[in-house]
Structure formats: structure tokens, C-alpha cells
Coordinates of C-alpha atoms and ligand atoms in Angstrom, one line a residue:
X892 CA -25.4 21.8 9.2
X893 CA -22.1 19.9 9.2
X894 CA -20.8 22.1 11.9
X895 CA -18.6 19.4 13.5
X896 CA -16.6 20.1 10.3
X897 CA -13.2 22.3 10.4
X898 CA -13.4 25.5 8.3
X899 CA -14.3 24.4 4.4
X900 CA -16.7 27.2 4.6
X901 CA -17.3 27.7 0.8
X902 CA -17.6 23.4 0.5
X903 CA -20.3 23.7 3.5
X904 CA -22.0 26.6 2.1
X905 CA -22.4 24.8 -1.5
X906 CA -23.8 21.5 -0.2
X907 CA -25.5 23.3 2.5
X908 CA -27.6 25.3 0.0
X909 CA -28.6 22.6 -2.2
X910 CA -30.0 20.3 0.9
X911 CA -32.2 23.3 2.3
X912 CA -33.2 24.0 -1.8
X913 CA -34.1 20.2 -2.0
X914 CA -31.9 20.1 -5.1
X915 CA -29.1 17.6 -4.4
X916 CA -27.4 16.6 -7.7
X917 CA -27.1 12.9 -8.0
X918 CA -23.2 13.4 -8.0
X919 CA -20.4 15.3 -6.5
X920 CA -16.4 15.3 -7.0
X921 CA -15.2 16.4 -3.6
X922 CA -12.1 17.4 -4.6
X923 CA -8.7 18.4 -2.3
X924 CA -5.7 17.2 -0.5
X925 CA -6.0 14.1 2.0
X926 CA -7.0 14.5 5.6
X927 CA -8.8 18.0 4.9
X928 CA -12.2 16.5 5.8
X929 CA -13.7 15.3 2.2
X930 CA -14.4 11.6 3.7
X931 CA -16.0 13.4 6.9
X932 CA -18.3 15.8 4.8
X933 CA -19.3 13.0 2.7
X934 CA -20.2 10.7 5.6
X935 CA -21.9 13.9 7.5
X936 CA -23.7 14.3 4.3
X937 CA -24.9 10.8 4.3
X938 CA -26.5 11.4 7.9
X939 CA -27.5 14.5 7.1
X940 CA -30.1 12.8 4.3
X941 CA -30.6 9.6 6.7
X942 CA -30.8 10.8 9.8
X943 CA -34.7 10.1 11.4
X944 CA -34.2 12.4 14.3
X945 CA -33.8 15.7 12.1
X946 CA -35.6 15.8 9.0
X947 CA -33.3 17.9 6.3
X948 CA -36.5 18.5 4.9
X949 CA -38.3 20.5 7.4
X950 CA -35.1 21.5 9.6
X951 CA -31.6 23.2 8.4
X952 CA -29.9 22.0 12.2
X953 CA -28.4 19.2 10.5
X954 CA -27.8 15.4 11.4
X955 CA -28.5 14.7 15.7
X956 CA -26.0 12.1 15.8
X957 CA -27.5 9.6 17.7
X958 CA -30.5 8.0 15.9
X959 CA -29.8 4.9 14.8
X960 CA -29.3 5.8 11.0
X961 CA -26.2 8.2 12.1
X962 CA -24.9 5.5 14.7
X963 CA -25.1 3.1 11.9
X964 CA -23.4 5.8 9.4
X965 CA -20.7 6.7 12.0
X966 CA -20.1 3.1 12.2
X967 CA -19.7 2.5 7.9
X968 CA -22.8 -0.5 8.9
X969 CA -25.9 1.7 7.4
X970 CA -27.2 -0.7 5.0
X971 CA -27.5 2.2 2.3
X972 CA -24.3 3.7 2.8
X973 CA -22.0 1.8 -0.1
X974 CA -17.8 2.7 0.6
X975 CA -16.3 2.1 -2.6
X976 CA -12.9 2.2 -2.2
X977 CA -9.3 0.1 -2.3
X978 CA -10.4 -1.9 0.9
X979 CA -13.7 -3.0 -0.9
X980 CA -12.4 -4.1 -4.1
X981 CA -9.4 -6.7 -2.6
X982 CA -12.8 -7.8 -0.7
X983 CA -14.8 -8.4 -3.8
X984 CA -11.6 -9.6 -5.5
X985 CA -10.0 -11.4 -2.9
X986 CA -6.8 -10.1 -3.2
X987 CA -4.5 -8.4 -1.2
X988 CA -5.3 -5.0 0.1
X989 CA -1.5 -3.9 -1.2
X990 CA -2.2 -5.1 -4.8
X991 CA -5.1 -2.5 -5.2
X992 CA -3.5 -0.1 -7.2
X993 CA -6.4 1.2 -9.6
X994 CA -10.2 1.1 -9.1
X995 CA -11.5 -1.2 -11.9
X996 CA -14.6 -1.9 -13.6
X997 CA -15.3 -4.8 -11.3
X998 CA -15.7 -2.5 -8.7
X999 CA -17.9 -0.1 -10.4
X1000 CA -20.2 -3.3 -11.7
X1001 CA -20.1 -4.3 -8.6
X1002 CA -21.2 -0.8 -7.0
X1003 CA -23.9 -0.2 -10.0
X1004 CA -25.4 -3.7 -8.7
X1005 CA -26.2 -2.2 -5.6
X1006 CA -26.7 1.3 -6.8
X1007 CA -30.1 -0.2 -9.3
X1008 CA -30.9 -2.0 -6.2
X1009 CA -34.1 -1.0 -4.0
X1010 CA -32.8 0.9 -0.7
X1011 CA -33.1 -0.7 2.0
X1012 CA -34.1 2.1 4.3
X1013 CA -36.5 3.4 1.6
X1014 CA -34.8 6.6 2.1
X1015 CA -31.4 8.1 0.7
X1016 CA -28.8 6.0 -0.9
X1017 CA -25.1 7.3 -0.4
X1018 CA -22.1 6.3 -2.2
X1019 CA -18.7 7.3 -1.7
X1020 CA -16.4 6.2 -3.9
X1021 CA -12.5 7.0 -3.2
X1022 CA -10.0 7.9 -4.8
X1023 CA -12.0 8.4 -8.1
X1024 CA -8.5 9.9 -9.4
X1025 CA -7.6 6.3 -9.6
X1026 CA -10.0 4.5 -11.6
X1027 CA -8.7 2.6 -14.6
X1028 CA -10.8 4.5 -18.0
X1029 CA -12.9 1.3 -18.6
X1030 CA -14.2 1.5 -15.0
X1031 CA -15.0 5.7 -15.4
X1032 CA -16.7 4.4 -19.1
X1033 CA -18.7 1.8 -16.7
X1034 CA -19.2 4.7 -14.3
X1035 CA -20.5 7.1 -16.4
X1036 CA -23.7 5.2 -17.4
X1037 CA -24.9 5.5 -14.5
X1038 CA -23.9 9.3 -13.9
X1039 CA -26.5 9.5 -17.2
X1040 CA -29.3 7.8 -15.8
X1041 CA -29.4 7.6 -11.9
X1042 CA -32.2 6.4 -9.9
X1043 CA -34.0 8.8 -7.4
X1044 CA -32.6 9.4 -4.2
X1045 CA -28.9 7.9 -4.9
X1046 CA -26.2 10.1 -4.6
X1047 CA -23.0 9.1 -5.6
X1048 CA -19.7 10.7 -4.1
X1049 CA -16.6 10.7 -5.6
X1050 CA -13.7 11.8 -3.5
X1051 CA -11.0 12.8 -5.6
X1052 CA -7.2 14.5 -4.7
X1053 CA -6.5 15.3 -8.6
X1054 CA -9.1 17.3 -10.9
X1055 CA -6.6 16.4 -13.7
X1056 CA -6.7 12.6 -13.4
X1057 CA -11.4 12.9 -13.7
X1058 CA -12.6 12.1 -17.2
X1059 CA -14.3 15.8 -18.5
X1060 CA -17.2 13.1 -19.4
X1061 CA -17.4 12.3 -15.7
X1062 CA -17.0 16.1 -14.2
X1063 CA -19.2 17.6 -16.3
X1064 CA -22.4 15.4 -14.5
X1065 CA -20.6 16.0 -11.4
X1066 CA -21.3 18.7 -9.3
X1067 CA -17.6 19.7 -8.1
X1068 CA -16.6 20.7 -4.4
X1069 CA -13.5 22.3 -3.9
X1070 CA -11.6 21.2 -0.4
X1071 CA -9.1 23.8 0.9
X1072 CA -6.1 22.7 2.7
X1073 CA -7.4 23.5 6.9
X1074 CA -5.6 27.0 8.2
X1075 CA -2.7 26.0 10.7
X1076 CA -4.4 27.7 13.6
X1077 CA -7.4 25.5 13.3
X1078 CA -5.3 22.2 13.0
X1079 CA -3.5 23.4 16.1
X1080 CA -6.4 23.9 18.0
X1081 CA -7.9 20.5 16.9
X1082 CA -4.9 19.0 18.1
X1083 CA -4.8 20.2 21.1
X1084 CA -8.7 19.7 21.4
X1085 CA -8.4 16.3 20.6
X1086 CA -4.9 14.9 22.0
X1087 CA -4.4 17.3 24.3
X1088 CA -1.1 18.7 23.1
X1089 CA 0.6 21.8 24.2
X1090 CA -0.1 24.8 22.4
X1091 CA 3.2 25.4 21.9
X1092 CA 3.6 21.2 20.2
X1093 CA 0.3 22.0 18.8
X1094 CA 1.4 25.0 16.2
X1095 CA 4.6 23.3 15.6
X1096 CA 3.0 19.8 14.6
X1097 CA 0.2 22.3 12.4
X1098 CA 2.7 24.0 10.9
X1099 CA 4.7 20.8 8.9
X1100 CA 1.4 19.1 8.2
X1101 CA 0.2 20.9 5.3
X1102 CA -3.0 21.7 6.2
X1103 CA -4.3 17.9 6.7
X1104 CA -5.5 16.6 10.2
X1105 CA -4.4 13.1 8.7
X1106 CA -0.7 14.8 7.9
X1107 CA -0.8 16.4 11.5
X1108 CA -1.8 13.1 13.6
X1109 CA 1.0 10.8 11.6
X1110 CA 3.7 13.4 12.5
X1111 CA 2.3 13.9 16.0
X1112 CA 2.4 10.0 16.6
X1113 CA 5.8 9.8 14.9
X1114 CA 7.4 12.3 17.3
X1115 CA 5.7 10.4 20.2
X1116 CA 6.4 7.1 19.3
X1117 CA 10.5 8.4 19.2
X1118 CA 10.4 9.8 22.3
X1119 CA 8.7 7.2 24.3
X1120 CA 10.9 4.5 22.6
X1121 CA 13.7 6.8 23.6
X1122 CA 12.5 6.5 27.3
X1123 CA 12.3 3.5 27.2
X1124 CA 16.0 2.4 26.1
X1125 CA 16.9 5.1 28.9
X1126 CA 15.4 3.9 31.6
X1127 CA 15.8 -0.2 30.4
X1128 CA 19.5 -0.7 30.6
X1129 CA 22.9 0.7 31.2
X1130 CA 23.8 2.3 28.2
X1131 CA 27.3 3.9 27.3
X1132 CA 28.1 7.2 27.6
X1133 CA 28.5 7.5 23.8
X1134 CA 25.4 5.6 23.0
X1135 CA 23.4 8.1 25.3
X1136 CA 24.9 11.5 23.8
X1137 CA 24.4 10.5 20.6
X1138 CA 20.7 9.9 21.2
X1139 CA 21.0 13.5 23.1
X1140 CA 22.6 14.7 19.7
X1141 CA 19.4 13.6 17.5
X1142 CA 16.9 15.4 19.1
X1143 CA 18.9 18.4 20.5
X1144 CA 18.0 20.3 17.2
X1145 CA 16.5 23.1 18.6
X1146 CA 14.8 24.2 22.1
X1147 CA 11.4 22.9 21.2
X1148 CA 11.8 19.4 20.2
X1149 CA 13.7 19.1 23.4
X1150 CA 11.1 20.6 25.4
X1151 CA 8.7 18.4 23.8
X1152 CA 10.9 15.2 24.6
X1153 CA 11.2 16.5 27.9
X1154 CA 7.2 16.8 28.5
X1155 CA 6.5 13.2 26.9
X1156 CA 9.5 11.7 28.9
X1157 CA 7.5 13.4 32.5
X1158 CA 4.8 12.0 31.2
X1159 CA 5.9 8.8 31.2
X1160 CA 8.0 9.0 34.6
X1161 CA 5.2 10.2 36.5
X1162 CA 3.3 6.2 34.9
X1163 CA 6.4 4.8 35.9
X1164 CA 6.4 6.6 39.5
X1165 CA 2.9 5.0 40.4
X1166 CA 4.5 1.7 40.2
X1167 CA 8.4 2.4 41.6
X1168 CA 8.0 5.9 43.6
X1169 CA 11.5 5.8 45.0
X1170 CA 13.1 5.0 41.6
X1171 CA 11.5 7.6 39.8
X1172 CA 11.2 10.6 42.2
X1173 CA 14.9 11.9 41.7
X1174 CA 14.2 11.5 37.7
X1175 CA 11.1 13.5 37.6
X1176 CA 12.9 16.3 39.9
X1177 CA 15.8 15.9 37.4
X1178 CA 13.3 16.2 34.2
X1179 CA 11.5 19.2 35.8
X1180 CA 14.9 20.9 36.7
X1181 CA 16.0 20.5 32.8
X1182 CA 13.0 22.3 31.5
X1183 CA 13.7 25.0 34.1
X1184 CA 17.6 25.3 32.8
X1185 CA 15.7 25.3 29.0
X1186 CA 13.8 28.2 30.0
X1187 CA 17.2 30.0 31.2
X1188 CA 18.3 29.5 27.8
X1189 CA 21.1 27.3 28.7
X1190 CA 21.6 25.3 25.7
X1191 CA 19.5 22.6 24.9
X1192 CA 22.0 20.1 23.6
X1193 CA 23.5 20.2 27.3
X1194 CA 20.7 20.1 28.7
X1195 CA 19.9 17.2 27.3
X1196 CA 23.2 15.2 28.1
X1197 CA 23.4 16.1 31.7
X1198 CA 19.4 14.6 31.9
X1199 CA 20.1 11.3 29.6
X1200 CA 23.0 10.9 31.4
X1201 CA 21.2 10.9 34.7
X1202 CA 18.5 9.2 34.1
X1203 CA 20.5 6.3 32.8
X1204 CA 22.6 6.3 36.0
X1205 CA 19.5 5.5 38.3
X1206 CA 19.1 1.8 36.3
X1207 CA 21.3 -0.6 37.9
Ligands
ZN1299 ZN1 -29.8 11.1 13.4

């Protein structure tokens, strides 16, 4: 069970248990930083109890992924699946999604409408309900009626980044799972699982994002976005020669960042070669002869000049 989940051991083991026991509470606080995986283990969960390929009951392998219930979960369209969250209640208010600032009791009446209702599966209802750390008192008041008297198979998940911010009233009926921030070696290897990053890009991205896959994929985007943008006003017009060593001066911090610029900027040369082959041929020889000189440990703020100076000379 939930082993397309990154580490969280202890938070697997817990959940895990009560499944195979057949003794899910009705609620849970999944408690940690963002981006650590409490939305995935919820959802995960929700297939887990849905899914009509692998019955939890019978089987401990966990959801199969590919019945309809767990296409229809992966997708947020299961009819018994109920997200409760900022998105929902500008919905249900019409307002604008920026204005949501608290989770009010609208929302909860709202969600204890459908939570009373008959499931329409005739099987598990799931809901998640994020961030719980945000809802206004009168809403947790609202809530906690229904933590007093839930119907059979409803379980209600509130994913929370604060213990401190959860009424005691509401904990206490809650069954709380801790969420660790993920070790840097396993957000490195996701990362280079999933985006295909350098190992070397890989632990450096892993080791500013805190532990969160959602930290690491914003700062890994970020740094692309500034070097493709920065190929792109390189290879778009003549630029002057102060312009270009400036921009050479930004990201000549240290060795790496300008090996990583390098690698995105071959990237995008050899694109730009399938179209214009004579244009770019000299440029990627150039780009492959400055990661040589990096490894020589010539330094990487000259380097850089001598390549965005040349590469700016080939645009007429
Ligand atoms: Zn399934």
C-alpha cells in the first residue's frame, strides 16, 4: 500500500495498519509542511478504499490504478471524493479565488450537505479538506458536529501545515498523522526521475527546497525559466557588450550554476540547430568547449563572458 509515496514511513505505517485492521477512524489531521505528500496520501487513500480492482478488504497490495474508481480519483471527478478547499469555496461563493483567505462555515455547510448525503458509489466517501489550519472558529464549531456523529463509511481528511492553529475540540476526534519533511536524497532522485535533471542539478535543487517536492519543482522551474529567457535575449538581438557581461555577472556565482546554464543553454541550441544547422553548429562547439574550460577550473565568471560574448556575435 501507498508505495508510489516518497518516504513518510511512520504516516504509511499508521494508515496502513488501520486499513488491513478494518478500523479506519472517521477523521484524520494529516499534518506537515506543503509539498511533502499529505494531498497524495490522502488521494491514494481515497483509491485505496474505492478502488474495484483490489479489494482493501481481502488484499493489503493496495489501489491498481487503473479501474475506473482510481482514474476517476486521479482525475478529482469520483463522484464520492469531496475537495474542500480555497478553489471550492470562491466556486460556491462566487468570488474570486484570491479573496479566499479563511475556510468559512459556508463551506463546511456546504460540505456536511454532501457529507449526510447517500454515496453515490454505495461505497467509501472521502473528504479532504485543506488547509484546516485556516478555518474561521464558527466554521471548526460547524465542523465539529459532524466529527461527533459521522455516518458509516465517510472519512473526512483534514490536511493541516499548523497543529497550533486546530481547535483541541477538533484534534481530539481526529486521528493525527504526522508528515516529515522528504530526505534531500529522495527529492533528488525524484527529480531526476521525473524531470530528468542531472544528478549533480538534482542535489543542488534538493538541497534549497526544504524537504518539499512542491519547494523543489518551483525552484527548479525558476532556474529554468532564467536561463532559457537568458538564451533567448542572447541569441535574439545584438546586445552590448555591457548588457551581456552583466548578465554573465548574475549567474557566474559559482561553478555550478554556470554549468547548469551551460547544460539548459545546449539544450536549447541543439532545438535551435534542427531548424538553422549552420547558425548553431559553431555555438554548440563553443558551449561544449566552455564546459570543458569549467572542468579545467578556469574561472567560471570568464568562462562565461568569452561564451555570451560569442554567442551574441553569431546574430546579425
Ligand atoms: Zn483501482
Amino acid at each position: 500500500m501507498f508505495k508510489d509515496i516518497i518516504a513518510q514511513n511512520k504516516a504509511k505505517a499508521i494508515i496502513s495498519e488501520q486499513i488491513k485492521n478494518n478500523k479506519i477512524p472517521h477523521a484524520y489531521i494529516f499534518m506537515g509542511e506543503d509539498g511533502i505528500g499529505k494531498n497524495t496520501t490522502a488521494l491514494e487513500f481515497a483509491k485505496i478504499l474505492n478502488c474495484t480492482i483490489n479489494d482493501y478488504t481481502k488484499t493489503d497490495i493496495g489501489a491498481c490504478n487503473h479501474c475506473i474508481a482510481c482514474e476517476q480519483i486521479n482525475k478529482r471527478s469520483y463522484p464520492d471524493l469531496h475537495i474542500i478547499n480555497f478553489e471550492k469555496q470562491a466556486e460556491i461563493l462566487e468570488e474570486d479565488l484570491d479573496k479566499q483567505k479563511t475556510l468559512k462555515i459556508d463551506i463546511i455547510r456546504y460540505m456536511q450537505k454532501k457529507v449526510y448525503m447517500k454515496s453515490a458509489e454505495g461505497r467509501w466517501k472521502v473528504f479532504i479538506l485543506e488547509p484546516a489550519e485556516k478555518m474561521t472558529t464558527a466554521a471548526a464549531n460547524c465542523l465539529l458536529k459532524t466529527l461527533e456523529e459521522p455516518p458509516e463509511n465517510t472519512i473526512i481528511i483534514l490536511v493541516a501545515k499548523h497543529k497550533e492553529t486546530i481547535p483541541i475540540t477538533i484534534a481530539s476526534r481526529s486521528q493525527t498523522v504526522f508528515f516529515q519533511p522528504l530526505p534531500s536524497n529522495e527529492i533528488a532522485s525524484y527529480l531526476q526521475q521525473q524531470h530528468s535533471l542531472s544528478s549533480e542539478n538534482a542535489v543542488k535543487i534538493a538541497n534549497m527546497s526544504d524537504g518539499s517536492i512542491e519547494k523543489a519543482e518551483m525552484l527548479m522551474l525558476n532556474t529554468q525559466n532564467e536561463y532559457s529567457s537568458l538564451w533567448t535575449e542572447l541569441t535574439g538581438r545584438k546586445l552590448a557588450a555591457a548588457d551581456i557581461l552583466s548578465k554573465s555577472k548574475q549567474i557566474s556565482k559559482d561553478r555550478k550554476s554556470v554549468m547548469e546554464a551551460i547544460d539548459i543553454m545546449t539544450e536549447s541550441a541543439v532545438k535551435n540547430f534542427r531548424r538553422e544547422p549552420d547558425k548553431y553548429t559553431d555555438i554548440i562547439e563553443k558551449l561544449l568547449e566552455s564546459k570543458k574550460y569549467l572542468n579545467q577550473n578556469i574561472n567560471p565568471n570568464t568562462v562565461l563572458d568569452d561564451l555570451f560574448i560569442y554567442i551574441n556575435s553569431k546574430i546579425k
